[in-house]
Amino acid sequence: MDYKGYECYPGYWAPSLTGHTAFTSFQWAGCAAMGVGKNVINYARGIPDWRTNDPDGEEKQLPRLFRTKKGMYIRILYALIEDTFNRPIASEPNDWIDCIIREHDPNYKGFFPKLLLTDQTKRCLNLGSYNYLGFGGVDKYPNARQILEDAVTKYPLSTASPSAELGYHPVHAKLEARLADYLNKEDAMVIGMGFATNSTVLPALVGKGDLIVSDELNHTSIVQGARESGAKVKPFMHNDAADLERVLQDAVMGPKKYGKILLVIEGIYSMEGDICDLKNIVPIAKRYGAYIYLDEAHSIGAVGPTGRGVTEELGIGTKDIDIMMGTFSKSFGSSGGYVAGKKHVVDHVRRFAAGATDAASMPPACAIQIMEALKLIMGAAKDPNGIGAQKLRAINENARFFRRRLVELGFEVLGQAPSPVIPVMLYTPTKIGDFSRYCFRRGLAVVTVGAPAVPLMYGRVRFCISAAHKKEDLVRALEIISEIGDELQVKYRAKHAPNKSFPGTLDSLEHEREVKKQARAKKVAALREKALKARAKITWNPLISETKKSVNPFGWSDRKKVGQAKISVSSWDYLGLSTDPSVQSQCVRTLEKKGLGSCGPRGFYGTYPEHLRAERDIAAFLETDQAVLYPFGACTVSSVIACMAAREDVLIVDEGVGRNVLTGVNLTRAEVRFYKHCDAADCERVLKDIA
């Protein structure tokens, strides 16, 4: 649907009288009532909810899998704005994209029908992609087509083995060396997925008896990794150096004795658009002996004079950061992630992180794409007129221009320059849907965000700016956004200001936080001398112990001779498809049309017809109703288990399951009962005990 004739919800003038909290609360209540009412009508008419229906469970008289809070949210609230998410695109992820038009299933007679693809597309300016430097897509650097074609025909499509076994390819070693040099670190390692880099590396660095101090707005991947580690986790208020010091003072003066403390922060926070306050946070961490883990997923390549991220932007030496992490699915137009640090620390991660030991390593073609992008970025300092330098200037200028104009137009803009992530506040749930629909109708592809990704009362639209955007396109987009802002009355810093006598604005919240922050700063200052005396008596464990003996970080000693092997008996490529010419030729055709990386998650313009066709074919092959693709095997089972079970459930698990299954089991926090490996009788015994 392209929303011709669509009219927004009424009453958007109300916050000027009632303030945000009252109106947003009323809106949420109205949406919930609407969702419940439509579900009740569907139920009364005998129409099952196709999203959470579980006919197999009903037939076997089992509790429904999705009779949970998540299932309720999907049925009642998400269904109202489902059309604004997961929009597939039929083009490369460039500055302009072809969005595939979807229509409601005409054969579904109830409310909330399925969305079906049509053969129509709509050309939209892409303001929702993570393609910060414009390397995503086709022909984005010299000889890109030939380089990537060679990558998928001369090398295997997949290594079909973890890097700790036979999956460590020479291109990985070359990329890691170049990356370590770029970041001024002793060593670096790459993992096949950005999310999995955080979720699998953190458990390799800390464990029981340790403490993770984490920004309260850290990404889900960090949250999962922290939970899986077994370490104690204490959050501190977002980007608040005083509150961080409070938590660290509690750690050194409290009764609990920790082995070490790991501070985990992000360079740019993707839902806030703000830059980490490294200048104040780093000295505090060093003062109390905390190691620092910095996630630069949205900042590496995107900020800093030479694209080296927030450390360069803020003038903080990388020597002060113990672990530097980042992803390649954004600025580099590829996929995967990395960590960089001291060599013995990186070697330890190679040996113990599930992303290196229990999942296939990064496809060689992805590594080659990253190296080509990195080569151009690293060349910016030597050639100020080169492609890399032009892209770095463009992302900086475009981000600053777009942010400045949004502020001038009266929108409530979060974050700070030069972040390419620019959130604008919408607050109310219906505006989340309406803003996206109005933009799409007028040729803008944007991402709107609501709970649970952001707090319930603080919905927003998030613009992502790219070096690929042309100035005239951004100017036209701002004109359209301004007109939509007037129609939906969201220029909260100008003509649509809410009634400040009532609570709910971020301004009032920030003022309240600032008052509390100053009070905390005084309190921690008063306790600092006492806390530092306590700290002086503590000897923290090293982040990773450095052994005198050189340890081979890989599971095979003759990796330098791997190219001489004639037969491999340890590969996961059971059918030999990673080097099959017909499969490779199909990949070449896809690269010629779409490029290598999607530059975004499935929910935010990262879904392609190829994904949907593969899911359809997999479902048909397995004789199931549907299937869903995940980009990284290690996260598939852990994510699905965590999605389908919760604390109040009981999981019955074969004691021989793999590490990734156990990760998913641990993340659910459910009660777990194990039975002997492949022992049906013992499984029955456990079931009887529960019954």
XYZ file of C-alpha atoms in Angstrom:
691
model
C 0.000 0.000 0.000
C 1.244 3.459 -0.808
C -1.333 5.138 1.489
C -3.093 7.220 -1.125
C -6.082 8.769 0.588
C -4.864 7.751 4.048
C -5.852 10.174 6.808
C -4.032 10.448 10.117
C -5.626 9.922 13.509
C -7.450 12.979 14.896
C -6.659 15.101 17.932
C -2.962 15.764 17.462
C -3.430 19.282 18.764
C -4.197 17.919 22.245
C -0.664 17.995 23.758
C -0.730 21.787 23.569
C -3.457 21.581 26.222
C -2.788 18.360 28.117
C 0.966 17.873 27.766
C 2.606 14.746 26.412
C 2.074 12.304 29.275
C -1.698 12.638 29.459
C -2.221 12.517 25.701
C 0.263 9.699 25.107
C -1.275 7.657 27.932
C -4.711 8.219 26.424
C -3.399 7.157 23.026
C -1.842 3.955 24.373
C -5.078 3.110 26.163
C -7.027 3.777 22.980
C -4.698 1.642 20.876
C -4.903 -1.198 23.393
C -8.695 -0.989 23.455
C -8.809 -0.952 19.666
C -6.474 -3.941 19.440
C -8.407 -5.912 22.053
C -11.718 -5.090 20.392
C -10.559 -6.237 16.977
C -9.097 -9.444 18.418
C -12.347 -10.151 20.272
C -14.344 -9.689 17.081
C -11.970 -11.985 15.195
C -12.294 -14.598 17.944
C -16.073 -14.359 17.976
C -16.111 -14.908 14.214
C -13.811 -17.919 14.530
C -10.880 -16.202 12.835
C -7.565 -17.177 14.479
C -4.713 -14.711 14.875
C -2.281 -15.890 12.201
C 0.709 -14.340 13.996
C 0.392 -16.303 17.224
C -1.915 -19.161 16.247
C -0.693 -22.593 17.396
C -2.948 -25.266 15.854
C -0.516 -28.104 16.621
C -0.479 -27.167 20.288
C -4.251 -26.954 20.413
C -4.581 -30.353 18.764
C -2.288 -31.864 21.407
C -3.986 -29.837 24.173
C -0.774 -28.009 25.037
C -0.495 -24.445 26.348
C -0.163 -21.991 23.500
C 3.381 -20.910 22.837
C 2.555 -17.234 22.470
C 0.067 -16.692 25.277
C 2.712 -14.426 26.779
C 3.313 -10.711 27.199
C 5.203 -10.746 23.901
C 2.336 -12.495 22.154
C -0.165 -10.060 23.631
C 1.885 -7.099 22.472
C 2.070 -8.545 18.935
C -1.669 -9.238 18.738
C -2.931 -6.035 20.306
C -0.442 -3.248 19.582
C 2.171 -4.241 17.001
C -0.550 -5.404 14.610
C -1.877 -1.822 14.412
C 1.354 -0.501 12.843
C 2.803 -3.677 11.329
C 2.591 -2.171 7.843
C 5.292 0.372 8.724
C 7.935 -2.283 9.466
C 9.739 -4.970 7.454
C 9.182 -3.163 4.150
C 11.045 -5.200 1.517
C 13.183 -3.451 -1.063
C 13.926 -4.598 -4.620
C 17.078 -2.531 -5.199
C 20.547 -1.977 -3.851
C 20.626 -0.206 -0.429
C 21.676 3.108 -1.932
C 20.569 6.697 -1.273
C 17.410 5.893 -3.283
C 15.689 2.524 -2.927
C 12.774 0.724 -4.579
C 10.353 -0.292 -1.841
C 8.006 -3.135 -2.706
C 4.346 -2.228 -2.273
C 2.406 -4.587 0.001
C -1.354 -4.990 0.247
C -3.577 -6.697 2.792
C -4.604 -10.266 1.985
C -8.068 -9.940 0.361
C -8.944 -13.518 1.366
C -8.500 -12.826 5.081
C -11.903 -11.748 6.353
C -10.946 -10.503 9.811
C -8.997 -7.610 11.248
C -5.185 -7.524 10.991
C -4.782 -9.467 7.730
C -1.443 -10.575 6.355
C 0.536 -8.236 4.129
C 1.203 -9.677 0.676
C 3.791 -8.502 -1.825
C 2.662 -6.968 -5.094
C 4.652 -6.502 -8.295
C 4.704 -2.721 -7.759
C 7.521 -0.686 -6.234
C 7.846 2.870 -4.979
C 11.010 4.899 -5.387
C 11.977 6.426 -2.028
C 14.826 8.457 -0.613
C 16.501 6.133 1.863
C 16.628 7.823 5.287
C 16.558 4.580 7.263
C 19.670 2.698 6.179
C 22.968 2.256 8.043
C 24.895 2.808 4.812
C 26.796 5.682 6.398
C 29.709 5.932 3.972
C 27.789 4.763 0.918
C 29.809 1.574 0.387
C 26.637 -0.516 0.345
C 25.285 -1.345 -3.108
C 26.815 -1.826 -6.543
C 30.014 -0.256 -7.952
C 30.861 1.812 -4.878
C 34.628 1.676 -5.378
C 36.927 1.068 -8.368
C 36.522 -2.387 -9.972
C 34.001 -3.381 -7.281
C 32.063 -5.749 -9.565
C 35.143 -7.661 -10.670
C 36.640 -7.771 -7.179
C 33.480 -9.203 -5.625
C 32.863 -11.571 -8.546
C 36.358 -12.954 -8.040
C 35.692 -13.199 -4.312
C 32.669 -15.483 -4.742
C 34.129 -17.594 -7.554
C 37.774 -18.015 -6.496
C 37.021 -18.446 -2.800
C 34.328 -20.570 -1.111
C 31.035 -18.779 -0.499
C 31.211 -19.970 3.096
C 34.161 -21.247 5.081
C 31.752 -23.855 6.526
C 33.847 -24.050 9.687
C 34.577 -21.902 12.758
C 37.709 -19.786 12.739
C 38.958 -21.866 15.673
C 38.930 -24.948 13.404
C 39.288 -24.779 9.606
C 37.458 -21.511 8.975
C 40.361 -19.115 9.354
C 41.079 -18.005 5.795
C 44.105 -15.964 4.672
C 41.777 -13.053 3.842
C 40.696 -13.008 7.510
C 44.303 -12.739 8.644
C 44.942 -9.922 6.176
C 41.815 -8.038 7.261
C 42.630 -8.425 10.940
C 46.162 -7.111 10.462
C 44.907 -4.095 8.513
C 42.184 -3.423 11.071
C 44.612 -3.589 14.014
C 46.838 -1.084 12.232
C 43.886 1.217 11.527
C 42.815 1.170 15.183
C 46.370 1.342 16.549
C 45.912 -1.923 18.441
C 48.202 -4.946 18.760
C 45.694 -7.361 17.229
C 42.127 -7.724 15.994
C 39.762 -10.549 15.133
C 36.601 -10.665 13.043
C 33.341 -12.521 13.608
C 30.627 -13.242 11.045
C 27.891 -11.096 12.649
C 27.922 -7.792 14.533
C 25.269 -8.804 17.069
C 27.147 -12.035 17.793
C 30.377 -10.129 18.347
C 28.983 -8.552 21.511
C 26.846 -11.476 22.598
C 29.634 -14.062 22.273
C 32.769 -12.045 23.117
C 31.607 -10.601 26.455
C 31.178 -14.082 28.021
C 34.756 -14.851 26.969
C 36.100 -11.809 28.836
C 34.233 -11.951 32.157
C 32.433 -14.540 34.234
C 31.156 -15.358 37.694
C 32.816 -13.233 40.331
C 33.320 -10.314 37.944
C 31.298 -7.125 37.500
C 29.973 -5.583 34.289
C 29.039 -1.913 34.563
C 26.788 -1.150 31.615
C 25.125 1.995 30.279
C 21.378 1.571 30.807
C 20.715 2.172 27.094
C 23.252 -0.299 25.736
C 22.211 -2.415 22.750
C 20.421 -5.742 23.169
C 23.489 -7.618 21.946
C 25.439 -6.227 24.903
C 22.616 -7.069 27.284
C 22.547 -10.661 26.036
C 26.315 -11.030 26.236
C 26.361 -9.613 29.769
C 23.595 -11.946 30.920
C 25.246 -14.960 29.334
C 28.605 -14.189 30.961
C 27.426 -15.008 34.469
C 29.026 -11.821 35.802
C 27.133 -9.431 38.042
C 25.640 -6.632 35.942
C 25.048 -3.126 37.285
C 23.674 -0.396 35.005
C 24.435 3.284 35.302
C 22.293 6.138 34.045
C 22.754 6.840 30.362
C 25.967 8.702 29.553
C 26.148 9.983 33.141
C 29.735 10.069 34.400
C 28.654 10.942 37.947
C 26.339 7.945 38.163
C 29.077 5.735 36.718
C 31.367 6.869 39.529
C 28.620 6.109 42.064
C 28.364 2.525 40.787
C 32.151 2.107 40.823
C 32.366 3.514 44.355
C 29.743 1.002 45.493
C 31.805 -1.738 43.850
C 35.060 -0.880 45.623
C 33.517 -0.061 49.027
C 30.728 -2.636 49.115
C 30.839 -6.046 50.828
C 30.962 -7.928 47.527
C 34.477 -8.511 46.237
C 34.868 -8.728 42.475
C 37.668 -10.194 40.425
C 37.584 -7.395 37.854
C 35.278 -4.714 36.525
C 34.423 -4.277 32.855
C 32.771 -1.030 31.788
C 30.699 -1.476 28.598
C 29.668 1.600 26.617
C 28.736 2.568 23.048
C 30.311 5.201 20.835
C 26.991 6.387 19.365
C 23.717 5.224 20.886
C 21.492 4.181 18.012
C 18.128 5.217 19.475
C 19.381 8.445 21.056
C 21.828 9.689 18.446
C 24.184 10.963 21.124
C 27.913 10.447 21.438
C 29.437 8.787 24.474
C 30.911 11.216 27.007
C 34.308 9.544 26.779
C 36.235 12.575 28.025
C 34.627 12.263 31.447
C 33.912 8.529 31.496
C 37.406 7.235 30.628
C 39.222 9.020 33.511
C 36.640 7.733 36.012
C 37.007 4.164 34.764
C 40.796 4.401 35.014
C 40.545 5.935 38.474
C 38.785 2.859 39.827
C 40.606 0.270 37.740
C 37.745 -0.692 35.422
C 38.565 -2.093 32.001
C 36.768 -0.415 29.089
C 34.854 -2.165 26.285
C 33.728 0.326 23.615
C 31.095 -0.635 21.023
C 31.586 1.523 17.914
C 28.950 -0.147 15.730
C 27.440 3.192 14.644
C 30.566 5.343 14.923
C 33.453 3.496 13.258
C 33.865 4.980 9.806
C 31.065 7.472 10.411
C 32.746 10.018 12.706
C 36.248 11.309 13.204
C 38.446 13.128 10.656
C 39.743 9.812 9.301
C 36.719 7.696 10.270
C 38.307 6.099 13.325
C 35.207 6.668 15.446
C 34.455 8.514 18.657
C 37.932 8.113 20.114
C 39.330 10.137 17.234
C 36.376 12.545 17.252
C 36.839 13.301 20.956
C 40.630 13.118 21.067
C 40.813 9.992 23.253
C 43.733 7.674 22.536
C 42.814 4.111 21.633
C 45.429 2.970 24.183
C 42.912 4.025 26.868
C 40.304 1.595 25.508
C 40.974 -2.032 26.406
C 38.566 -3.626 23.919
C 37.393 -1.827 20.796
C 34.404 -3.378 19.074
C 32.617 -2.448 15.889
C 30.532 -3.789 13.019
C 30.922 -3.935 9.244
C 27.240 -3.884 8.261
C 27.058 -0.090 8.419
C 29.953 2.069 7.264
C 31.608 -0.778 5.347
C 28.589 -2.102 3.405
C 29.300 -5.697 4.382
C 28.489 -7.864 7.420
C 30.178 -9.051 10.583
C 31.979 -7.456 13.490
C 35.381 -7.147 15.124
C 37.151 -6.733 18.430
C 40.613 -5.222 18.801
C 42.987 -5.001 21.740
C 46.170 -6.468 23.136
C 47.319 -9.582 21.338
C 47.003 -11.964 24.272
C 43.449 -10.716 24.938
C 42.403 -11.169 21.305
C 44.012 -14.616 21.230
C 41.957 -15.560 24.288
C 38.763 -14.388 22.580
C 39.656 -16.473 19.522
C 39.889 -19.550 21.707
C 36.814 -19.073 23.889
C 34.192 -16.832 22.204
C 31.314 -18.851 20.737
C 31.372 -16.625 17.661
C 34.820 -18.065 16.892
C 34.402 -21.631 18.151
C 30.780 -22.547 17.441
C 29.848 -20.694 14.254
C 31.159 -20.457 10.722
C 33.619 -17.636 10.213
C 32.997 -14.586 8.036
C 32.488 -15.398 4.325
C 35.651 -14.434 2.388
C 33.679 -12.138 0.057
C 32.500 -10.082 3.043
C 36.086 -9.761 4.269
C 37.246 -8.581 0.845
C 34.480 -5.957 0.673
C 35.580 -4.654 4.095
C 39.238 -4.503 3.058
C 38.409 -2.541 -0.082
C 36.358 -0.021 1.912
C 38.992 0.160 4.640
C 41.737 0.749 2.074
C 39.902 3.818 0.782
C 39.175 5.136 4.277
C 42.785 4.662 5.391
C 43.928 6.479 2.272
C 41.998 9.609 3.217
C 44.892 11.057 5.210
C 47.297 10.693 2.269
C 44.894 11.726 -0.491
C 42.466 14.491 0.595
C 40.790 14.323 -2.806
C 40.420 10.552 -2.898
C 37.203 8.548 -2.622
C 37.692 7.835 1.078
C 38.302 11.476 1.974
C 35.300 12.589 -0.088
C 33.040 10.123 1.694
C 34.254 11.147 5.150
C 33.649 14.819 4.358
C 30.232 14.054 2.877
C 28.928 12.099 5.888
C 30.103 14.835 8.237
C 28.616 17.680 6.194
C 25.345 15.871 5.452
C 24.783 14.861 9.075
C 25.497 18.340 10.403
C 23.319 20.009 7.761
C 20.340 17.695 8.255
C 20.458 17.991 12.045
C 20.806 21.767 11.984
C 17.853 22.219 9.629
C 15.596 19.925 11.679
C 16.352 22.031 14.757
C 15.689 25.240 12.822
C 12.338 23.856 11.640
C 11.241 23.385 15.251
C 11.509 19.628 15.673
C 12.630 18.122 18.969
C 15.929 16.566 17.885
C 17.973 14.205 20.049
C 21.706 13.599 20.116
C 24.474 15.794 18.855
C 26.602 16.439 15.775
C 28.305 14.841 13.945
C 26.330 11.672 14.689
C 24.693 10.357 11.479
C 21.864 8.963 13.632
C 19.309 11.740 14.145
C 16.191 10.890 16.200
C 13.205 13.243 16.305
C 10.575 12.910 19.013
C 7.011 11.864 18.127
C 5.876 10.648 21.580
C 2.412 9.223 20.821
C 1.946 5.707 19.380
C -0.363 6.665 16.531
C 2.130 9.260 15.315
C 4.681 6.453 15.002
C 2.516 4.872 12.324
C 1.204 8.063 10.771
C 4.614 9.708 10.352
C 5.974 6.620 8.582
C 2.916 6.334 6.307
C 2.892 10.022 5.371
C 6.618 9.915 4.570
C 6.269 6.758 2.496
C 3.384 8.254 0.532
C 5.622 11.180 -0.383
C 8.662 9.133 -1.287
C 10.669 9.021 1.953
C 11.708 5.714 3.540
C 12.074 6.379 7.275
C 12.274 4.302 10.446
C 9.874 5.040 13.282
C 10.457 3.459 16.669
C 8.217 2.681 19.621
C 8.190 0.466 22.698
C 9.896 -1.814 23.605
C 12.880 -0.451 21.627
C 12.427 2.908 23.389
C 10.496 3.873 26.551
C 6.723 3.551 26.248
C 5.986 7.284 26.294
C 8.796 8.376 23.997
C 8.199 7.175 20.442
C 10.359 8.726 17.748
C 11.465 8.727 14.120
C 15.123 7.968 13.485
C 16.825 9.428 10.429
C 20.101 7.863 9.289
C 22.214 10.038 7.027
C 24.678 8.757 4.433
C 27.631 10.114 2.499
C 25.709 8.931 -0.581
C 22.926 11.484 -0.042
C 22.984 14.436 -2.392
C 22.474 17.892 -0.898
C 19.489 18.678 -3.128
C 17.766 15.429 -2.082
C 18.227 16.240 1.592
C 16.861 19.754 1.037
C 13.746 18.346 -0.645
C 13.357 15.721 2.079
C 13.468 18.429 4.748
C 10.728 20.339 2.937
C 8.524 17.227 2.946
C 9.337 16.462 6.596
C 8.489 20.036 7.536
C 5.096 19.771 5.818
C 4.385 16.437 7.514
C 5.507 17.944 10.815
C 2.845 20.617 10.386
C 0.167 18.084 9.435
C 0.909 15.819 12.403
C 1.800 18.735 14.704
C 5.157 17.434 15.873
C 7.219 20.628 15.788
C 7.408 20.545 19.553
C 10.139 23.171 19.810
C 8.098 25.719 17.851
C 4.436 26.077 16.934
C 3.322 22.744 18.447
C 4.921 23.104 21.864
C 3.135 21.028 24.527
C 1.653 22.505 27.664
C 4.667 22.700 29.955
C 2.442 22.882 33.021
C 1.945 19.145 32.621
C 4.628 16.441 32.692
C 5.956 14.409 29.815
C 8.352 16.485 27.744
C 11.943 15.371 27.407
C 12.913 18.921 28.401
C 11.279 18.500 31.807
C 12.751 15.027 32.136
C 16.220 16.284 31.241
C 15.882 19.128 33.746
C 14.906 16.663 36.461
C 17.820 14.416 35.524
C 20.246 17.331 35.547
C 19.184 18.316 39.068
C 19.665 14.728 40.244
C 22.944 14.493 38.348
C 24.346 17.514 40.169
C 23.255 16.040 43.488
C 24.942 12.735 42.604
C 28.096 14.566 41.540
C 28.314 16.246 44.940
C 27.720 12.950 46.717
C 30.362 11.032 44.771
C 32.825 13.907 45.193
C 32.320 13.721 48.954
C 32.961 9.966 48.923
C 35.813 10.009 46.408
C 38.704 10.126 48.876
C 37.269 7.250 50.914
C 36.499 5.228 47.780
C 39.979 5.718 46.338
C 41.554 4.557 49.598
C 39.438 1.405 49.353
C 40.417 1.045 45.696
C 44.110 1.282 46.587
C 43.775 -1.866 48.689
C 42.284 -3.870 45.806
C 44.293 -5.750 43.211
C 42.048 -6.439 40.264
C 42.539 -9.504 38.146
C 43.936 -8.781 34.675
C 41.351 -8.570 31.921
C 43.000 -11.715 30.540
C 46.127 -13.225 32.053
C 49.157 -12.999 29.797
C 50.970 -16.304 29.647
C 54.727 -16.493 29.139
C 54.322 -19.395 26.774
C 53.101 -18.531 23.286
C 49.659 -20.060 22.790
C 48.345 -20.931 19.354
C 44.866 -19.389 19.356
C 43.523 -21.795 16.735
C 42.478 -25.412 16.895
C 44.884 -26.516 14.154
C 48.622 -26.012 14.228
C 49.412 -26.061 10.514
C 47.012 -23.328 9.419
C 49.701 -21.714 7.262
C 49.699 -24.870 5.150
C 45.947 -25.224 4.853
C 46.040 -24.377 1.155
C 48.024 -27.554 0.519
C 45.314 -29.825 1.911
C 43.749 -32.155 -0.675
C 40.925 -33.542 1.469
C 39.018 -31.935 4.320
C 37.175 -34.181 6.760
C 36.182 -31.413 9.188
C 34.093 -29.087 7.007
C 30.397 -28.411 7.631
C 29.870 -28.038 3.865
C 28.293 -31.489 3.640
C 26.952 -31.040 0.095
C 29.874 -29.083 -1.302
C 27.674 -26.113 -2.203
C 30.118 -23.418 -1.072
C 32.212 -24.069 -4.192
C 29.455 -25.223 -6.536
C 29.695 -23.216 -9.818
C 25.919 -22.938 -10.269
C 25.489 -21.529 -6.752
C 28.395 -19.162 -7.260
C 26.926 -17.888 -10.533
C 23.630 -17.100 -8.785
C 25.560 -15.164 -6.153
C 27.357 -13.203 -8.858
C 24.010 -12.236 -10.413
C 22.736 -11.050 -7.043
C 25.897 -9.022 -6.423
C 25.481 -7.325 -9.814
C 21.990 -6.131 -8.846
C 22.118 -5.586 -5.077
C 25.730 -5.423 -3.961
C 26.995 -7.310 -0.933
C 25.505 -5.934 2.304
C 21.917 -5.033 3.167
C 23.071 -2.187 5.478
C 20.156 -2.685 7.826
C 18.147 -5.195 9.854
C 15.174 -7.017 8.367
C 12.731 -4.689 10.101
C 14.350 -1.527 8.678
C 14.588 -1.853 4.878
C 16.945 -4.836 5.091
C 14.551 -7.413 3.605
C 14.964 -8.441 -0.038
C 12.854 -10.657 -2.307
C 15.740 -13.135 -2.165
C 15.196 -13.486 1.600
C 11.486 -14.069 1.154
C 11.948 -16.590 -1.658
C 14.520 -18.508 0.374
C 12.177 -18.607 3.367
C 9.344 -19.836 1.165
C 11.530 -22.546 -0.355
C 12.863 -23.664 3.031
C 9.338 -23.914 4.421
C 8.247 -25.982 1.425
C 11.297 -28.250 1.721
C 10.675 -28.825 5.435
C 6.902 -29.050 4.937
C 6.155 -26.266 7.412
C 3.927 -23.218 7.134
C 6.711 -20.638 7.302
C 10.433 -20.203 7.801
C 12.674 -17.316 8.809
C 16.307 -16.712 7.867
C 18.964 -15.632 10.332
C 22.322 -14.250 9.148
C 24.398 -16.133 11.716
C 23.935 -19.695 12.876
C 25.259 -19.128 16.396
C 22.481 -16.633 17.103
C 19.632 -18.532 15.452
C 18.788 -21.125 18.062
C 19.691 -18.865 20.995
C 17.431 -16.078 19.700
C 14.506 -18.380 18.913
C 14.578 -20.162 22.264
C 14.767 -16.843 24.110
C 11.820 -15.602 22.043
C 9.604 -18.619 22.699
C 10.147 -19.175 26.433
C 10.160 -16.981 29.518
C 10.932 -17.069 33.232
C 7.636 -18.750 34.146
C 8.178 -21.671 31.752
C 9.953 -25.015 32.124
C 12.472 -26.186 29.525
C 13.302 -29.877 29.118
C 16.730 -30.160 27.554
C 18.920 -32.996 26.320
C 22.145 -32.766 28.355
C 24.160 -33.207 25.163
C 22.938 -30.071 23.374
C 25.453 -27.624 21.968
C 26.709 -24.364 23.368
C 24.385 -22.156 21.332
C 21.301 -24.032 22.553
C 22.477 -23.598 26.137
C 22.917 -19.870 25.490
C 19.276 -19.601 24.428
C 18.183 -21.666 27.419
C 20.107 -19.409 29.812
C 18.683 -16.242 28.261
C 15.096 -17.353 28.926
C 15.736 -17.534 32.695
C 13.219 -20.365 32.730
C 13.401 -23.423 34.960
C 15.539 -26.055 33.214
C 15.292 -29.830 33.553
C 17.920 -31.960 31.810
C 17.551 -35.562 30.736
C 20.250 -38.029 29.720
C 21.497 -37.639 26.183
C 19.196 -39.296 23.615
C 17.473 -41.247 26.416
C 13.729 -41.264 25.671
C 12.931 -43.097 28.912
C 14.728 -40.489 30.995
C 12.979 -37.713 29.062
C 9.647 -39.353 29.897
C 10.694 -39.523 33.552
C 11.356 -35.765 33.606
C 8.020 -35.080 31.946
C 6.206 -37.222 34.535
C 7.995 -35.431 37.365
C 6.760 -32.096 36.046
C 3.232 -33.359 35.458
